[in-house]
PDB file of C-alpha atoms in Angstrom:
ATOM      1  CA  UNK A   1     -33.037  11.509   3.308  1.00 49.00           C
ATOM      2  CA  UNK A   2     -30.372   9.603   1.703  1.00 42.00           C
ATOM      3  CA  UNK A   3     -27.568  10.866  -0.752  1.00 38.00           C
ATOM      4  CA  UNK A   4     -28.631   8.587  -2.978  1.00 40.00           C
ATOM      5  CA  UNK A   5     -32.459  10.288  -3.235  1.00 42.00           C
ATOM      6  CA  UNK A   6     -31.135  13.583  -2.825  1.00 39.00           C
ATOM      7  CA  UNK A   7     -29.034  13.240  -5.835  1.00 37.00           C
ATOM      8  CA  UNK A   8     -31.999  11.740  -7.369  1.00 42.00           C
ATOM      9  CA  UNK A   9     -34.183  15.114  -6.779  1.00 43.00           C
ATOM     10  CA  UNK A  10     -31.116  17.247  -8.003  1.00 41.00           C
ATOM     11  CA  UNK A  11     -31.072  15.361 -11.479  1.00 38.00           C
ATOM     12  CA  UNK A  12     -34.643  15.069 -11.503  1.00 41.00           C
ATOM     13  CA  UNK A  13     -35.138  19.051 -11.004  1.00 41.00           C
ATOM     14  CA  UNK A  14     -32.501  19.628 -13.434  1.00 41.00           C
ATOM     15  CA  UNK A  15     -34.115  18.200 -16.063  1.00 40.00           C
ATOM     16  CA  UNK A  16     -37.047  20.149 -15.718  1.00 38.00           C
ATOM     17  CA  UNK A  17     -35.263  23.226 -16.152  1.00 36.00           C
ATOM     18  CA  UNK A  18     -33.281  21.757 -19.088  1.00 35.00           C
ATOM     19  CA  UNK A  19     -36.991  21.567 -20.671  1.00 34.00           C
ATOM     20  CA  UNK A  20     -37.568  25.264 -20.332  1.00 34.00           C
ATOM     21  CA  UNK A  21     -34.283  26.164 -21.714  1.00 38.00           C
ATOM     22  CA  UNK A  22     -33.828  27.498 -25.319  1.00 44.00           C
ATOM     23  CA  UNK A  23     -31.278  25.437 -27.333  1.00 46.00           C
ATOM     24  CA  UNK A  24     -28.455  28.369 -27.321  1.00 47.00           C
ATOM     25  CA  UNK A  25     -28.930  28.078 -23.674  1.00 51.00           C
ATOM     26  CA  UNK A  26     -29.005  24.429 -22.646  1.00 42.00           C
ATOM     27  CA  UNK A  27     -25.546  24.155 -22.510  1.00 42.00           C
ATOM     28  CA  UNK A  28     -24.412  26.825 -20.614  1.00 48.00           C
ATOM     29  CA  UNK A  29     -27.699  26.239 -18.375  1.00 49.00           C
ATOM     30  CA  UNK A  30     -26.185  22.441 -18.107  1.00 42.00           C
ATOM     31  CA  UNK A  31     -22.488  23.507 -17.031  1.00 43.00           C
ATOM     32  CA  UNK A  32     -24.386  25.246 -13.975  1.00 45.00           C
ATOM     33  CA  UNK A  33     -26.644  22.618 -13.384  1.00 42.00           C
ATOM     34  CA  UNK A  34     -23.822  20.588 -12.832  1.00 39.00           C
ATOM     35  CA  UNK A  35     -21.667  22.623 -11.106  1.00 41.00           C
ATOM     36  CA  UNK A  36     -24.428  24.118  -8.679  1.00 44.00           C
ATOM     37  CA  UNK A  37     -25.109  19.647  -7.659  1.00 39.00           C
ATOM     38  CA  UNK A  38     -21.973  18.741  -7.468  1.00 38.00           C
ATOM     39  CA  UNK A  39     -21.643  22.285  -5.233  1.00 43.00           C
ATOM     40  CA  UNK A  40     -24.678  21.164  -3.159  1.00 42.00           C
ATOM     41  CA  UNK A  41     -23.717  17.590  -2.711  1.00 38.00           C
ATOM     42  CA  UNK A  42     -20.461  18.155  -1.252  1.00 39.00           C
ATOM     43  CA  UNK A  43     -21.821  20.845   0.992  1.00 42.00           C
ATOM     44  CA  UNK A  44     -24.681  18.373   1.885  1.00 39.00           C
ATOM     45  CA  UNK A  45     -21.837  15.719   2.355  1.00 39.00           C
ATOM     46  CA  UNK A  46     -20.230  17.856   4.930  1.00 41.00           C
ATOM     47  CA  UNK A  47     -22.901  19.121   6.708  1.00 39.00           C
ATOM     48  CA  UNK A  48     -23.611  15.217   7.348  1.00 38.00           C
ATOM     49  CA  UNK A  49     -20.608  14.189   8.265  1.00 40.00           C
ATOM     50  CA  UNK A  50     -20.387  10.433   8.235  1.00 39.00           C
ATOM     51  CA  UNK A  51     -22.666  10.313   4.954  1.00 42.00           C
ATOM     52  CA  UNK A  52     -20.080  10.127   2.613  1.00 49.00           C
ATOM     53  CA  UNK A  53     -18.298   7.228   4.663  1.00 62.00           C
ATOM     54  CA  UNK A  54     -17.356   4.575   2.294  1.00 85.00           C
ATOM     55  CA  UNK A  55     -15.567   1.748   0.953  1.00 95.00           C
ATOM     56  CA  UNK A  56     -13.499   3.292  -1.778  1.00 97.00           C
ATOM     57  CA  UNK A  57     -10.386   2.673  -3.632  1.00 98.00           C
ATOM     58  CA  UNK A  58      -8.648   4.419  -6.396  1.00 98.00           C
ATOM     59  CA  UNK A  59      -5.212   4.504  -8.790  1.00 97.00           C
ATOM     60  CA  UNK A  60      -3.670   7.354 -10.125  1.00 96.00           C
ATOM     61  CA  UNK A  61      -0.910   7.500 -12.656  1.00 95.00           C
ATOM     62  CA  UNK A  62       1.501  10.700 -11.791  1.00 92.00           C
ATOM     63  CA  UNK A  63       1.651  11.068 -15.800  1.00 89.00           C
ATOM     64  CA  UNK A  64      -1.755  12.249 -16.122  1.00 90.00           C
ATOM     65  CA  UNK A  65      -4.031  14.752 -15.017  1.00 89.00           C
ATOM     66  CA  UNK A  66      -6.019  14.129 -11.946  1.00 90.00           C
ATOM     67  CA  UNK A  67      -7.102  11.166 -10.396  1.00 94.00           C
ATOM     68  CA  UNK A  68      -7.738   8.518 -13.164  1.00 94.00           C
ATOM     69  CA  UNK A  69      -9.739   5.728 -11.686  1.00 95.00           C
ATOM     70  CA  UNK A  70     -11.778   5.735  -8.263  1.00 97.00           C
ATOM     71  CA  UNK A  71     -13.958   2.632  -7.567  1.00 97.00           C
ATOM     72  CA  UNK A  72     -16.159   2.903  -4.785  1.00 96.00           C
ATOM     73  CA  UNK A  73     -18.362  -0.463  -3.362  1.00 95.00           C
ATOM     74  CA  UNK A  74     -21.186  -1.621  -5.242  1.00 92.00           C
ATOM     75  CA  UNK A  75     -21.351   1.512  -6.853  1.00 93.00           C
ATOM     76  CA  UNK A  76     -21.279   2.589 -10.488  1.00 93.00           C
ATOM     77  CA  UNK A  77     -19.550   5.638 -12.233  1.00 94.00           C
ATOM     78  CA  UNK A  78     -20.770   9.121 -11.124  1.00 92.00           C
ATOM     79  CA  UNK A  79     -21.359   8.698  -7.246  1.00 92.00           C
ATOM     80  CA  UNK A  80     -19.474  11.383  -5.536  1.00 91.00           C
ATOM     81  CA  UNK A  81     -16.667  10.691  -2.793  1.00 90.00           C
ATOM     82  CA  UNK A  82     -14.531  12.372  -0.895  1.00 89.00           C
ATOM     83  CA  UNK A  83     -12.041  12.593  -3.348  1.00 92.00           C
ATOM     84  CA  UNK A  84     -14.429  13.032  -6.610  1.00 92.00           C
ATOM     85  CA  UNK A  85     -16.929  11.124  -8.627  1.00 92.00           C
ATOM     86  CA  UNK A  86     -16.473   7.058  -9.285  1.00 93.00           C
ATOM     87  CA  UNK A  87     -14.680   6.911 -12.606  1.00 93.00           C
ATOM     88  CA  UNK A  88     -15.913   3.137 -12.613  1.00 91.00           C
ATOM     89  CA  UNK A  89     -18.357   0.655 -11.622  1.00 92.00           C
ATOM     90  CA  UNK A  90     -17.380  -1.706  -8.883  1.00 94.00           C
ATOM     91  CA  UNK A  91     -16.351  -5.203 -10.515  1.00 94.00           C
ATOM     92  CA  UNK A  92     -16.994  -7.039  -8.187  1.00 93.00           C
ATOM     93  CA  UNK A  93     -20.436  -7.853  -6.515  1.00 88.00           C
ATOM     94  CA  UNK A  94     -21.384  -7.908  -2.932  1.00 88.00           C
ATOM     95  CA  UNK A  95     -21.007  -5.191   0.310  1.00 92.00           C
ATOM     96  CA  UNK A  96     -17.025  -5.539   0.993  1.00 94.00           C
ATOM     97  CA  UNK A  97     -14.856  -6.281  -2.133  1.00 96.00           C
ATOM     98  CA  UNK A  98     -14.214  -3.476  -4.231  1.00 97.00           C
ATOM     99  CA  UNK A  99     -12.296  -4.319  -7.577  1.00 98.00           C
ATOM    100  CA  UNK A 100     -10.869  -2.941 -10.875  1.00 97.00           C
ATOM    101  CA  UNK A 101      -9.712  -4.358 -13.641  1.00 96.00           C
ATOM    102  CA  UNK A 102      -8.552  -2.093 -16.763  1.00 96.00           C
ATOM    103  CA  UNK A 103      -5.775  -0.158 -18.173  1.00 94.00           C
ATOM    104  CA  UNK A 104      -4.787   3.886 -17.769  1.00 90.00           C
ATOM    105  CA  UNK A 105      -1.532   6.197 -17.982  1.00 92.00           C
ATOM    106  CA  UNK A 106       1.645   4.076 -18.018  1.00 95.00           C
ATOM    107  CA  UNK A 107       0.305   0.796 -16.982  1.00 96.00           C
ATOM    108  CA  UNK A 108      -1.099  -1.519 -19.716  1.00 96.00           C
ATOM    109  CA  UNK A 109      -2.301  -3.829 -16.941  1.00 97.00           C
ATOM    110  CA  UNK A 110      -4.138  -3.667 -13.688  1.00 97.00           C
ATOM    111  CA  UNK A 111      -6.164  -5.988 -11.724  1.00 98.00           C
ATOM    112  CA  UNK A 112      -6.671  -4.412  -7.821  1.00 98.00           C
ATOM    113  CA  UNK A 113      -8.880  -5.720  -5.233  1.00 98.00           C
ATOM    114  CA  UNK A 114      -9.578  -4.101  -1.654  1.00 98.00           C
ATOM    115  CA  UNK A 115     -11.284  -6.559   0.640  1.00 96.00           C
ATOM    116  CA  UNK A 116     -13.205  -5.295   4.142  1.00 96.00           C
ATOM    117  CA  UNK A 117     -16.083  -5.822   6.285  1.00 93.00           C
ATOM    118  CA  UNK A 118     -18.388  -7.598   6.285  1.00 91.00           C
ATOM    119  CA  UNK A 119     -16.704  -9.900   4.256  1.00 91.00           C
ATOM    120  CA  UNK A 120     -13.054  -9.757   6.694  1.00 87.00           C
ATOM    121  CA  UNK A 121     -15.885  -9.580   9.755  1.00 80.00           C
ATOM    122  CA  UNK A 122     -19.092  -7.817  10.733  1.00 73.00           C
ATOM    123  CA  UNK A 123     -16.862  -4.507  11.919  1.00 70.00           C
ATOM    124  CA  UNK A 124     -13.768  -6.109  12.317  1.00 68.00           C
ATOM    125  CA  UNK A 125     -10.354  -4.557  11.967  1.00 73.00           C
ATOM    126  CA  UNK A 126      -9.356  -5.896   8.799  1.00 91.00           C
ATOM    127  CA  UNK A 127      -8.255  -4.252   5.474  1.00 96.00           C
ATOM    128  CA  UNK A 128      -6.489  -5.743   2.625  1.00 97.00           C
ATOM    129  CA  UNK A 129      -5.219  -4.695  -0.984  1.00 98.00           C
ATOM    130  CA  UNK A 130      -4.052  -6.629  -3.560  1.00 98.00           C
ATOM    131  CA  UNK A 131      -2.839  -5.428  -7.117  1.00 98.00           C
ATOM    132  CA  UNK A 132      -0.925  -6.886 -10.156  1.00 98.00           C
ATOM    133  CA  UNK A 133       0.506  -4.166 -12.468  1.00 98.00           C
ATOM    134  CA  UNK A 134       2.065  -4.391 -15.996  1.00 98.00           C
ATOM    135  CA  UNK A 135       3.511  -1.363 -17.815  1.00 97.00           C
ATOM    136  CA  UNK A 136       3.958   0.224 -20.779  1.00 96.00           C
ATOM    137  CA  UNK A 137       6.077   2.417 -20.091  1.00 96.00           C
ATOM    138  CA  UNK A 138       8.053   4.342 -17.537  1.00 97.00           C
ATOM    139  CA  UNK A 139       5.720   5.578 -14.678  1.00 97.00           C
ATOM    140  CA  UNK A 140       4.522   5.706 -11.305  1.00 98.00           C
ATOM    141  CA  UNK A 141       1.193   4.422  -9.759  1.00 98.00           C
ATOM    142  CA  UNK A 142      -0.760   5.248  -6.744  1.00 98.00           C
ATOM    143  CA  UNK A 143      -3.166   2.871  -5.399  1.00 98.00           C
ATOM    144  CA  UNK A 144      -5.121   3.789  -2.317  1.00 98.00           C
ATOM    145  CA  UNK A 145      -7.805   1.448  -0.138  1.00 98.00           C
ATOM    146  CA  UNK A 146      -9.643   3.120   2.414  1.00 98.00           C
ATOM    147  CA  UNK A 147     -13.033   2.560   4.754  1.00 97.00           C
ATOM    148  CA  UNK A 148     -14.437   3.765   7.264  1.00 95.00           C
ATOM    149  CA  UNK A 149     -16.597   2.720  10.746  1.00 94.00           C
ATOM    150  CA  UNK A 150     -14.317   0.225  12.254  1.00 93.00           C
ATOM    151  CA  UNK A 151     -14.658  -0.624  15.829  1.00 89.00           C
ATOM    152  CA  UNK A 152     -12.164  -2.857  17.998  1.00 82.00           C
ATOM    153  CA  UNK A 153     -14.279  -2.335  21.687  1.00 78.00           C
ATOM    154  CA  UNK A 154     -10.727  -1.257  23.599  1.00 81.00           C
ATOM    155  CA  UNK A 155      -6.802  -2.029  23.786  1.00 84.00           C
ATOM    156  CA  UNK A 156      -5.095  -3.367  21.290  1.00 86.00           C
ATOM    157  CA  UNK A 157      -1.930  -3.465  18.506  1.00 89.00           C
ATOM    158  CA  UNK A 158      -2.687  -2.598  14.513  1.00 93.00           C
ATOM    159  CA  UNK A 159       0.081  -4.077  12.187  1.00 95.00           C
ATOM    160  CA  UNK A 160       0.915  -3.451   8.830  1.00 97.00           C
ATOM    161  CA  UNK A 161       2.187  -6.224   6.265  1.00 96.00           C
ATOM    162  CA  UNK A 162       2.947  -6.105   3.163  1.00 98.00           C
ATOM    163  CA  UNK A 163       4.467  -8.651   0.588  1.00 97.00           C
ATOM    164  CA  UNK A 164       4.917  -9.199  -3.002  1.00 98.00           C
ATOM    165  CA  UNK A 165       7.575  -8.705  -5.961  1.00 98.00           C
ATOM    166  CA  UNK A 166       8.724  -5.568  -8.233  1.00 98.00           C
ATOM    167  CA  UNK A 167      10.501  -5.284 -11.232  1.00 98.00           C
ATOM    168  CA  UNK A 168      10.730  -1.527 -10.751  1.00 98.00           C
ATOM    169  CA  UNK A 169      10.045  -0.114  -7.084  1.00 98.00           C
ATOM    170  CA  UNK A 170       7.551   0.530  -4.284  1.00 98.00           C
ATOM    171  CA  UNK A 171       6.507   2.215  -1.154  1.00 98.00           C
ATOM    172  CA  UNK A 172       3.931   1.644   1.062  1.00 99.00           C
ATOM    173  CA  UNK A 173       2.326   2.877   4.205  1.00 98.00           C
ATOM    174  CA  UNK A 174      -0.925   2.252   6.127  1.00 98.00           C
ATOM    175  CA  UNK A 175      -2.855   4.244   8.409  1.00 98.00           C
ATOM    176  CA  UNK A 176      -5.548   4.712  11.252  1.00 96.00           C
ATOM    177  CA  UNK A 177      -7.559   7.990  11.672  1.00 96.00           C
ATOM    178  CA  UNK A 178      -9.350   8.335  14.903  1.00 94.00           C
ATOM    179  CA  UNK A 179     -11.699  11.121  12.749  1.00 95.00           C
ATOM    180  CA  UNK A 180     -12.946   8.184  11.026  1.00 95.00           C
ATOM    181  CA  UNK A 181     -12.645   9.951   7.802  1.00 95.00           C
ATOM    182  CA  UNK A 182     -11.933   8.517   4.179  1.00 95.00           C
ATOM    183  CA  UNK A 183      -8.257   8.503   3.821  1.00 96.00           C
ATOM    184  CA  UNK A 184      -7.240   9.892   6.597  1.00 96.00           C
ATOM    185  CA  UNK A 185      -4.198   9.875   8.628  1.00 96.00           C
ATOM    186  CA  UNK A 186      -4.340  10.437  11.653  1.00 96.00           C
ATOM    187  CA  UNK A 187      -1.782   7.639  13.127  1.00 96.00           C
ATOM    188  CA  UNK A 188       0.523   6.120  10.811  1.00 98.00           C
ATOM    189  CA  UNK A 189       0.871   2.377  11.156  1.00 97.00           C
ATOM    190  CA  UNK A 190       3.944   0.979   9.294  1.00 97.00           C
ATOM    191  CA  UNK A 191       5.636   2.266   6.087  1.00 98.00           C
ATOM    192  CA  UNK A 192       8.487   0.769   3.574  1.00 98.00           C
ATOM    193  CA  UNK A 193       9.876   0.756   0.511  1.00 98.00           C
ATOM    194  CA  UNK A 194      11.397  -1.966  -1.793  1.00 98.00           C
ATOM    195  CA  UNK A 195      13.254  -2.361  -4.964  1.00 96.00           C
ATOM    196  CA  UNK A 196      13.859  -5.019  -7.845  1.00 89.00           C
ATOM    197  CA  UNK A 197      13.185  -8.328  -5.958  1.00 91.00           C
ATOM    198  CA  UNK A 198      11.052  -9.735  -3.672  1.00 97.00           C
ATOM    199  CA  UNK A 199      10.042  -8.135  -0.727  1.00 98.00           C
ATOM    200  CA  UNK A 200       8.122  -8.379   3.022  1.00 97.00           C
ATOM    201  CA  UNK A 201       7.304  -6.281   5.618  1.00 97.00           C
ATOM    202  CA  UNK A 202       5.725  -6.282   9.085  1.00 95.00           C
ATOM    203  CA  UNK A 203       5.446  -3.395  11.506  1.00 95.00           C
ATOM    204  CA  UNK A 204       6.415  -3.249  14.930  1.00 91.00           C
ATOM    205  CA  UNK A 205       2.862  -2.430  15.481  1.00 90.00           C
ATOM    206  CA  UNK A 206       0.722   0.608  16.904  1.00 92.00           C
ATOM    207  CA  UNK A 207      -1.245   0.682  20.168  1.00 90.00           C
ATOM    208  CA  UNK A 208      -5.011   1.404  19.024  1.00 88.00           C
ATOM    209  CA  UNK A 209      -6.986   1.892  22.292  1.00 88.00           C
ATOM    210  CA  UNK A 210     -10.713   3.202  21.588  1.00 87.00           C
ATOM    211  CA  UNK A 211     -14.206   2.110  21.133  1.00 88.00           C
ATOM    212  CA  UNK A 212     -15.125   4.479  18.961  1.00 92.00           C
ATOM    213  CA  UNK A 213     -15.992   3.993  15.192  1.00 94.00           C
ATOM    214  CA  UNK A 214     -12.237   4.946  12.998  1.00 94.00           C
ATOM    215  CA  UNK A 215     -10.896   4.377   9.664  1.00 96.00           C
ATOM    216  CA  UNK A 216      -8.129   2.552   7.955  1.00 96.00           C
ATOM    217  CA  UNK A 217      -6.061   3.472   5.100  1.00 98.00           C
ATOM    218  CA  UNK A 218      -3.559   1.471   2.241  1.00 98.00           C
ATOM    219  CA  UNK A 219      -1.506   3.399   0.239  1.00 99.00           C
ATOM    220  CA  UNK A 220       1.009   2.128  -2.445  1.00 98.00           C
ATOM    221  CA  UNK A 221       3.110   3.851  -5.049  1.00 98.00           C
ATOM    222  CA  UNK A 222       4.612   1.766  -7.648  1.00 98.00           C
ATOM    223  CA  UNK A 223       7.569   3.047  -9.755  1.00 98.00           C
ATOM    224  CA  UNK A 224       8.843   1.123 -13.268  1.00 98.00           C
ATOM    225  CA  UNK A 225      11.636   2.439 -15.793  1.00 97.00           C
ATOM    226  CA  UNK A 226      10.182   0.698 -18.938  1.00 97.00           C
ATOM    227  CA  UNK A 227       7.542  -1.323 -20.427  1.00 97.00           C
ATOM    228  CA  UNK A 228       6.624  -4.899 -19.491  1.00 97.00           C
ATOM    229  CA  UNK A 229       7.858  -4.299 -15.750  1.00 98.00           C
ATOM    230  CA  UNK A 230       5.342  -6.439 -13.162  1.00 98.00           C
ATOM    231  CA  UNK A 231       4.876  -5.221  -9.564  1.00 98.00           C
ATOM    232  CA  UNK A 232       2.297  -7.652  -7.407  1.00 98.00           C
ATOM    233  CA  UNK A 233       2.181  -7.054  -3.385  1.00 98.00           C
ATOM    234  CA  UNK A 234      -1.220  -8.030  -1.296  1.00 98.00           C
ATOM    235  CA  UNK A 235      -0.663  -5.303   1.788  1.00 98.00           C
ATOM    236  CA  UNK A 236      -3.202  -5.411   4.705  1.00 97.00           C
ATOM    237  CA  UNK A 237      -4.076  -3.926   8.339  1.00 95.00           C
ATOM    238  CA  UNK A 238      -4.359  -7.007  11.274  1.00 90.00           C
ATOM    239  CA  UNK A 239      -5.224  -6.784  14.707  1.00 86.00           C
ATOM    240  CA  UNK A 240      -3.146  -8.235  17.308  1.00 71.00           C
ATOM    241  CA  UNK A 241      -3.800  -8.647  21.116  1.00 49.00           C
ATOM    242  CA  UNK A 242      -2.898  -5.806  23.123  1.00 42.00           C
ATOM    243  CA  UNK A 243       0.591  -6.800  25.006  1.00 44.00           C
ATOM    244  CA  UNK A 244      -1.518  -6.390  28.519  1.00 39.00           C
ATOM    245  CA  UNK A 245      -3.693  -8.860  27.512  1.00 38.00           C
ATOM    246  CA  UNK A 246      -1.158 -10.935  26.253  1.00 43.00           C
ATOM    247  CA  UNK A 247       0.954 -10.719  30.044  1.00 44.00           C
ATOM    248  CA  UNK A 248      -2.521 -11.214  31.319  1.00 41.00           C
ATOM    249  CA  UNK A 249      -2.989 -14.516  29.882  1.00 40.00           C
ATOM    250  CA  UNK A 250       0.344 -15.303  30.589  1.00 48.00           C
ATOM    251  CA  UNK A 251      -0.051 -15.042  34.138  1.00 44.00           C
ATOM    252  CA  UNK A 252      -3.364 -16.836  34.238  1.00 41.00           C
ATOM    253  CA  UNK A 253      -1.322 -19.500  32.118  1.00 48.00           C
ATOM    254  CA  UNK A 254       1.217 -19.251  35.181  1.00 49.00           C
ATOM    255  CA  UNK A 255      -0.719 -19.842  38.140  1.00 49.00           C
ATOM    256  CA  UNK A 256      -2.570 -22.533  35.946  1.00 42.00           C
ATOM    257  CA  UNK A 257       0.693 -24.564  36.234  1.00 48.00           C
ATOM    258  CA  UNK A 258       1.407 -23.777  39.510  1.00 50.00           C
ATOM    259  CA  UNK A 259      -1.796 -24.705  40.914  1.00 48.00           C
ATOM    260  CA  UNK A 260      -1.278 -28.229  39.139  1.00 49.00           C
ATOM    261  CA  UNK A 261       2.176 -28.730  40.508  1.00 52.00           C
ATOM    262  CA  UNK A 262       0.956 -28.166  43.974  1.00 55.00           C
ATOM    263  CA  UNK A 263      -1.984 -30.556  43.325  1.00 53.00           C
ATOM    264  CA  UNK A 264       0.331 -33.379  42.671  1.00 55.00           C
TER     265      UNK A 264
END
């Protein structure tokens, strides 16, 4: 059964009982309800492991209380994650871009877009976030991208790079999790932090040797000191050829030339 139909039943029960409940009752009967599927789901969530594995993205504003938006791929508001239910719709359509547009806390403006597979490849190794953010006012601003199920089929280097200009400051970091869990963070990939200009970044890189299924992770926290401060950065995770593989070819490429030299 899938979460979405199991959901489906929990509503659909629930509003039976709501039909047998007196008036003075309904509410308090409704706060249970609720409580008792959002309860279930996430123990149903657990108990299936990768069914909650998703394409999600969210933004949180460290002035306000919780998490204010999470977006999760061709979704709409009320689907439950692994970090609470979609605040939003999806904006944009089609399986791999996930998008919000929209204002909340401190920040007047904010258009963010996390792009994966299958649009960056059918399971390929490919995450990227991109995010243009105006405030109002003094604050600070979260954005994480994560998903899940990537698979690479053996050796290889993971590099994070990140580039863009701030008014105000920011910090970054990306991750791999060999769980394969929503935001996790298992290995940490590259991290930085910039201030007032312009700004780049490329990690060294990170050995990533596994065929099994694993997840990647964005995170960026944005900092201004007034209103009508503008932060934009597009940050993403790119394979690279494992450096055996690239002294491999370089060998063939070797003997290649040699064998030609001693052919003339």
């Amino acid at each position: 059964m899938t979460y979405k139909s199991w959901y489906g039943r929990c509503i659909s029960s629930s509003r039976k009982l709501y039909i047998v409940c007196s008036n003075n009752d309904l509410k308090n009967q409704e706060q249970k309800m609720k409580k008792f599927i959002i309860g279930a789901a996430t123990a149903f969530l657990m108990a299936s492991g990768s069914a909650n594995a998703a394409f999600v993205m969210y933004m949180d504003d460290s002035s306000t209380t919780g998490i204010d938006r999470i977006v999760q791929d061709d979704t709409l508001a009320g689907v439950l994650t692994s970090i609470g239910l979609t605040t939003s719709g999806d904006a944009a359509t089609g399986a791999g871009v996930v998008m919000y547009t929209g204002a909340f806390g401190s920040f007047n403006v904010n258009v963010t877009t996390g792009v994966s597979k299958p649009v960056l490849g059918a399971t390929g190794t490919l995450l990227d976030l991109n995010s243009v953010n105006v405030s109002g006012g003094s604050g600070t601003l979260t954005i994480g991208l994560t998903d899940t199920d990537f698979l690479r089929g053996g050796a290889g280097f993971l590099n994070f790079q990140i580039g863009g200009t701030t008014d105000g400051t920011i910090s970054a970091e990306a991750y791999m999790d060999a769980a394969n869990t929503e935001f996790g963070t298992g290995i940490l990939l590259g991290s930085m932090d910039a201030s007032g200009s312009a700004f780049a970044y490329t990690s060294a890189g990170t050995t990533v040797d596994t065929t099994n299924p694993y997840s990647l992770t964005l995170i960026a926290s944005v900092t201004h000191t007034g209103g009508g401060q503008i932060t934009s950065f597009d940050a993403n995770v790119v394979p690279e050829p494992s450096m055996i593989a690239l002294m491999s070819l370089g060998f063939i490429g070797l003997g290649v030339a040699a064998r030609r030299k001693q052919s003339k």
